Amino acid sequence: MHNRLSIRAAIAGFALGIAAGLAGCASASPPPITPQSTVYAAKAAYATALKGAVAYRNLPACAQPPVMPCRDEVTLEKVRKADVAAAATLDAAELAARSGGSTGVRDDLITAARSAVAAFTELIRHLPTKEQR
Amino acid sequence: MNAIAYVVHLLDVLPQLIAAGVEISAFVREQREKVQRMADERRDPTAQEWDELNAEIARLRGQLHAPDGSGGEGG
């Protein structure tokens, strides 16, 4: 039982480390100063969250009853759908930022991209790591 | 599941989780340094920086969306 508790503590520490890393990338980065660097920073934060998503995807599928850590297929599908939405929004923002088009449209796309990254990052930070759904 | 089986399950999964954590920490550090450098130099990302980041994203998305058991490992 002691070993089980120690390992659970290790997993909790890992999860906190991931969360801190994601939070650091999302909120503690220096303020970007150009539209391109803003989108680049958003994409870097998204890529960081993607790494967490891939780690979750690579867990063994949950059995019945689930033994954590494991991958829940319904949750994974939510992550994949959120990723598709975030990637499309970020690519549109990158295109607008790099092509130097209309400022208003570009700024709207950048705002949308930052929101999409924030939503995706929050989803990854709260992936289930213990017996709760 | 008894305690032994649970520990065996964790031993199977932990190296993957720990490796992912280490890789994420290194990636966060690397990206923060790049963005900081761009801000310090008051410049846009270079084409090469865009290409490298987009290639990494494409690689990760390929793994995330890969069907189970078809090469998603290696995060």
mmCIF file of C-alpha atoms in Angstrom:
data_model
loop_
_atom_site.group_PDB
_atom_site.id
_atom_site.type_symbol
_atom_site.label_atom_id
_atom_site.label_comp_id
_atom_site.label_asym_id
_atom_site.label_seq_id
_atom_site.Cartn_x
_atom_site.Cartn_y
_atom_site.Cartn_z
ATOM 1 C CA MET A 1 0.000 0.000 0.000
ATOM 2 C CA HIS A 2 2.884 2.348 0.795
ATOM 3 C CA ASN A 3 4.345 1.730 -2.671
ATOM 4 C CA ARG A 4 0.981 2.425 -4.244
ATOM 5 C CA LEU A 5 0.691 5.722 -2.408
ATOM 6 C CA SER A 6 4.250 6.693 -3.337
ATOM 7 C CA ILE A 7 3.621 5.973 -6.991
ATOM 8 C CA ARG A 8 0.353 7.922 -6.877
ATOM 9 C CA ALA A 9 2.271 10.821 -5.371
ATOM 10 C CA ALA A 10 4.807 10.548 -8.194
ATOM 11 C CA ILE A 11 2.035 10.647 -10.782
ATOM 12 C CA ALA A 12 0.437 13.629 -9.064
ATOM 13 C CA GLY A 13 3.816 15.365 -9.157
ATOM 14 C CA PHE A 14 4.182 14.577 -12.842
ATOM 15 C CA ALA A 15 0.718 15.965 -13.570
ATOM 16 C CA LEU A 16 1.519 19.135 -11.642
ATOM 17 C CA GLY A 17 4.778 19.465 -13.579
ATOM 18 C CA ILE A 18 2.947 19.216 -16.889
ATOM 19 C CA ALA A 19 0.366 21.739 -15.714
ATOM 20 C CA ALA A 20 3.068 24.127 -14.547
ATOM 21 C CA GLY A 21 4.889 23.775 -17.856
ATOM 22 C CA LEU A 22 1.747 24.501 -19.841
ATOM 23 C CA ALA A 23 0.841 27.396 -17.590
ATOM 24 C CA GLY A 24 4.358 28.782 -17.902
ATOM 25 C CA CYS A 25 4.293 28.624 -21.666
ATOM 26 C CA ALA A 26 0.824 30.116 -21.876
ATOM 27 C CA SER A 27 1.162 32.961 -19.397
ATOM 28 C CA ALA A 28 4.787 33.659 -18.450
ATOM 29 C CA SER A 29 6.202 34.154 -21.933
ATOM 30 C CA PRO A 30 7.503 37.646 -22.664
ATOM 31 C CA PRO A 31 4.975 39.881 -24.433
ATOM 32 C CA PRO A 32 5.346 39.366 -28.196
ATOM 33 C CA ILE A 33 5.690 42.579 -30.144
ATOM 34 C CA THR A 34 4.660 41.795 -33.722
ATOM 35 C CA PRO A 35 1.641 39.979 -35.177
ATOM 36 C CA GLN A 36 3.909 37.217 -36.464
ATOM 37 C CA SER A 37 5.661 36.696 -33.151
ATOM 38 C CA THR A 38 2.288 36.730 -31.397
ATOM 39 C CA VAL A 39 1.044 33.906 -33.616
ATOM 40 C CA TYR A 40 4.378 32.110 -33.308
ATOM 41 C CA ALA A 41 4.135 32.238 -29.505
ATOM 42 C CA ALA A 42 0.551 30.974 -29.666
ATOM 43 C CA LYS A 43 1.649 28.109 -31.901
ATOM 44 C CA ALA A 44 4.524 27.268 -29.543
ATOM 45 C CA ALA A 45 2.082 27.092 -26.625
ATOM 46 C CA TYR A 46 -0.227 24.938 -28.741
ATOM 47 C CA ALA A 47 2.663 22.605 -29.640
ATOM 48 C CA THR A 48 3.459 22.258 -25.939
ATOM 49 C CA ALA A 49 -0.131 21.295 -25.190
ATOM 50 C CA LEU A 50 -0.014 18.903 -28.152
ATOM 51 C CA LYS A 51 2.887 17.087 -26.511
ATOM 52 C CA GLY A 52 0.704 16.551 -23.459
ATOM 53 C CA ALA A 53 -2.124 15.354 -25.699
ATOM 54 C CA VAL A 54 0.170 12.837 -27.395
ATOM 55 C CA ALA A 55 1.380 11.568 -24.009
ATOM 56 C CA TYR A 56 -2.262 11.030 -23.034
ATOM 57 C CA ARG A 57 -3.041 9.333 -26.354
ATOM 58 C CA ASN A 58 -0.127 6.947 -25.786
ATOM 59 C CA LEU A 59 -1.430 5.720 -22.413
ATOM 60 C CA PRO A 60 -3.020 2.282 -22.405
ATOM 61 C CA ALA A 61 -6.762 2.310 -23.065
ATOM 62 C CA CYS A 62 -8.846 2.291 -19.870
ATOM 63 C CA ALA A 63 -10.154 -1.088 -18.776
ATOM 64 C CA GLN A 64 -13.403 -1.639 -16.847
ATOM 65 C CA PRO A 65 -13.136 -0.509 -14.135
ATOM 66 C CA PRO A 66 -10.522 2.058 -15.242
ATOM 67 C CA VAL A 67 -7.068 1.829 -13.658
ATOM 68 C CA MET A 68 -5.421 5.254 -13.814
ATOM 69 C CA PRO A 69 -3.407 6.471 -15.531
ATOM 70 C CA CYS A 70 -5.154 5.319 -18.663
ATOM 71 C CA ARG A 71 -6.658 6.772 -21.822
ATOM 72 C CA ASP A 72 -10.410 7.261 -22.007
ATOM 73 C CA GLU A 73 -11.614 7.053 -25.621
ATOM 74 C CA VAL A 74 -14.396 9.631 -25.192
ATOM 75 C CA THR A 75 -11.919 12.105 -23.694
ATOM 76 C CA LEU A 76 -9.391 11.388 -26.445
ATOM 77 C CA GLU A 77 -12.025 12.109 -29.077
ATOM 78 C CA LYS A 78 -12.749 15.467 -27.409
ATOM 79 C CA VAL A 79 -9.025 16.253 -27.473
ATOM 80 C CA ARG A 80 -8.788 15.348 -31.164
ATOM 81 C CA LYS A 81 -11.768 17.533 -32.082
ATOM 82 C CA ALA A 82 -10.391 20.458 -30.070
ATOM 83 C CA ASP A 83 -7.047 19.985 -31.803
ATOM 84 C CA VAL A 84 -8.619 20.133 -35.272
ATOM 85 C CA ALA A 85 -10.357 23.388 -34.366
ATOM 86 C CA ALA A 86 -7.246 24.927 -32.789
ATOM 87 C CA ALA A 87 -4.982 23.933 -35.685
ATOM 88 C CA ALA A 88 -7.313 25.442 -38.291
ATOM 89 C CA THR A 89 -7.622 28.689 -36.340
ATOM 90 C CA LEU A 90 -3.871 28.957 -35.813
ATOM 91 C CA ASP A 91 -3.075 28.241 -39.467
ATOM 92 C CA ALA A 92 -5.503 30.967 -40.559
ATOM 93 C CA ALA A 93 -3.883 33.409 -38.124
ATOM 94 C CA GLU A 94 -0.396 32.483 -39.334
ATOM 95 C CA LEU A 95 -1.413 33.011 -42.953
ATOM 96 C CA ALA A 96 -2.902 36.404 -42.127
ATOM 97 C CA ALA A 97 0.101 37.489 -40.044
ATOM 98 C CA ARG A 98 2.676 36.397 -42.605
ATOM 99 C CA SER A 99 0.868 37.703 -45.681
ATOM 100 C CA GLY A 100 0.399 41.197 -44.276
ATOM 101 C CA GLY A 101 -3.273 41.462 -45.228
ATOM 102 C CA SER A 102 -6.014 43.619 -43.744
ATOM 103 C CA THR A 103 -5.144 44.676 -40.201
ATOM 104 C CA GLY A 104 -8.684 44.245 -38.865
ATOM 105 C CA VAL A 105 -9.113 40.724 -40.220
ATOM 106 C CA ARG A 106 -5.611 39.782 -39.125
ATOM 107 C CA ASP A 107 -6.160 41.015 -35.590
ATOM 108 C CA ASP A 108 -9.479 39.160 -35.358
ATOM 109 C CA LEU A 109 -7.806 35.939 -36.499
ATOM 110 C CA ILE A 110 -4.979 36.399 -33.999
ATOM 111 C CA THR A 111 -7.459 36.956 -31.186
ATOM 112 C CA ALA A 112 -9.364 33.828 -32.248
ATOM 113 C CA ALA A 113 -6.105 31.856 -32.385
ATOM 114 C CA ARG A 114 -5.121 32.893 -28.876
ATOM 115 C CA SER A 115 -8.560 31.895 -27.588
ATOM 116 C CA ALA A 116 -8.328 28.529 -29.342
ATOM 117 C CA VAL A 117 -4.915 27.858 -27.788
ATOM 118 C CA ALA A 118 -6.169 28.846 -24.340
ATOM 119 C CA ALA A 119 -9.146 26.481 -24.685
ATOM 120 C CA PHE A 120 -6.989 23.608 -25.965
ATOM 121 C CA THR A 121 -4.379 24.131 -23.237
ATOM 122 C CA GLU A 122 -7.049 24.130 -20.527
ATOM 123 C CA LEU A 123 -8.475 20.901 -21.914
ATOM 124 C CA ILE A 124 -5.047 19.235 -21.804
ATOM 125 C CA ARG A 125 -4.278 20.560 -18.316
ATOM 126 C CA HIS A 126 -7.444 18.971 -16.983
ATOM 127 C CA LEU A 127 -7.169 15.561 -18.569
ATOM 128 C CA PRO A 128 -8.253 12.980 -15.998
ATOM 129 C CA THR A 129 -5.265 11.604 -14.088
ATOM 130 C CA LYS A 130 -7.128 9.949 -11.247
ATOM 131 C CA GLU A 131 -10.411 8.174 -10.603
ATOM 132 C CA GLN A 132 -12.727 11.000 -11.559
ATOM 133 C CA ARG A 133 -14.547 11.938 -14.741
ATOM 134 C CA MET B 1 -7.012 -5.224 -9.449
ATOM 135 C CA ASN B 2 -4.641 -6.214 -6.638
ATOM 136 C CA ALA B 3 -1.678 -4.138 -5.473
ATOM 137 C CA ILE B 4 0.908 -6.156 -7.439
ATOM 138 C CA ALA B 5 -1.041 -5.914 -10.677
ATOM 139 C CA TYR B 6 -1.524 -2.182 -10.105
ATOM 140 C CA VAL B 7 2.193 -1.633 -9.553
ATOM 141 C CA VAL B 8 2.996 -3.624 -12.690
ATOM 142 C CA HIS B 9 0.542 -1.449 -14.626
ATOM 143 C CA LEU B 10 2.216 1.705 -13.283
ATOM 144 C CA LEU B 11 5.677 0.400 -14.089
ATOM 145 C CA ASP B 12 4.527 -0.079 -17.671
ATOM 146 C CA VAL B 13 3.170 3.462 -17.919
ATOM 147 C CA LEU B 14 5.488 5.587 -15.751
ATOM 148 C CA PRO B 15 8.550 5.692 -18.043
ATOM 149 C CA GLN B 16 6.336 6.995 -20.825
ATOM 150 C CA LEU B 17 4.833 9.680 -18.565
ATOM 151 C CA ILE B 18 8.180 10.733 -17.134
ATOM 152 C CA ALA B 19 9.776 10.906 -20.590
ATOM 153 C CA ALA B 20 6.856 13.025 -21.803
ATOM 154 C CA GLY B 21 7.286 15.367 -18.824
ATOM 155 C CA VAL B 22 10.997 15.811 -19.456
ATOM 156 C CA GLU B 23 10.422 16.419 -23.149
ATOM 157 C CA ILE B 24 7.698 18.988 -22.470
ATOM 158 C CA SER B 25 9.911 20.878 -19.995
ATOM 159 C CA ALA B 26 12.760 21.045 -22.512
ATOM 160 C CA PHE B 27 10.399 22.144 -25.279
ATOM 161 C CA VAL B 28 8.858 24.893 -23.112
ATOM 162 C CA ARG B 29 12.339 26.201 -22.256
ATOM 163 C CA GLU B 30 13.428 26.142 -25.897
ATOM 164 C CA GLN B 31 10.306 27.947 -27.149
ATOM 165 C CA ARG B 32 10.453 30.582 -24.400
ATOM 166 C CA GLU B 33 14.059 31.316 -25.325
ATOM 167 C CA LYS B 34 13.139 31.668 -28.989
ATOM 168 C CA VAL B 35 10.207 33.997 -28.304
ATOM 169 C CA GLN B 36 12.326 36.016 -25.848
ATOM 170 C CA ARG B 37 15.053 36.356 -28.477
ATOM 171 C CA MET B 38 12.520 37.578 -31.061
ATOM 172 C CA ALA B 39 11.189 40.139 -28.581
ATOM 173 C CA ASP B 40 14.695 41.296 -27.646
ATOM 174 C CA GLU B 41 15.658 41.635 -31.292
ATOM 175 C CA ARG B 42 12.263 43.143 -32.188
ATOM 176 C CA ARG B 43 11.909 40.914 -35.202
ATOM 177 C CA ASP B 44 9.526 38.407 -36.729
ATOM 178 C CA PRO B 45 10.205 34.665 -36.734
ATOM 179 C CA THR B 46 12.388 33.583 -39.651
ATOM 180 C CA ALA B 47 11.063 31.244 -42.335
ATOM 181 C CA GLN B 48 13.221 28.515 -40.841
ATOM 182 C CA GLU B 49 11.766 29.074 -37.357
ATOM 183 C CA TRP B 50 8.234 28.858 -38.788
ATOM 184 C CA ASP B 51 9.120 25.718 -40.737
ATOM 185 C CA GLU B 52 10.643 24.007 -37.689
ATOM 186 C CA LEU B 53 7.671 24.789 -35.453
ATOM 187 C CA ASN B 54 5.132 23.768 -38.102
ATOM 188 C CA ALA B 55 7.006 20.534 -38.768
ATOM 189 C CA GLU B 56 6.971 19.699 -35.064
ATOM 190 C CA ILE B 57 3.242 20.447 -34.880
ATOM 191 C CA ALA B 58 2.585 18.258 -37.938
ATOM 192 C CA ARG B 59 4.568 15.418 -36.356
ATOM 193 C CA LEU B 60 2.674 15.680 -33.076
ATOM 194 C CA ARG B 61 -0.721 15.929 -34.781
ATOM 195 C CA GLY B 62 0.101 12.831 -36.790
ATOM 196 C CA GLN B 63 0.719 10.974 -33.546
ATOM 197 C CA LEU B 64 -2.392 12.348 -31.824
ATOM 198 C CA HIS B 65 -4.695 11.352 -34.674
ATOM 199 C CA ALA B 66 -3.045 8.028 -35.483
ATOM 200 C CA PRO B 67 -5.319 5.015 -34.925
ATOM 201 C CA ASP B 68 -4.475 2.942 -31.864
ATOM 202 C CA GLY B 69 -1.426 0.747 -32.412
ATOM 203 C CA SER B 70 -0.328 2.511 -35.592
ATOM 204 C CA GLY B 71 2.764 4.472 -34.688
ATOM 205 C CA GLY B 72 1.435 7.047 -32.236
ATOM 206 C CA GLU B 73 4.224 6.352 -29.757
ATOM 207 C CA GLY B 74 7.314 8.427 -29.292
ATOM 208 C CA GLY B 75 5.588 11.671 -28.146
#
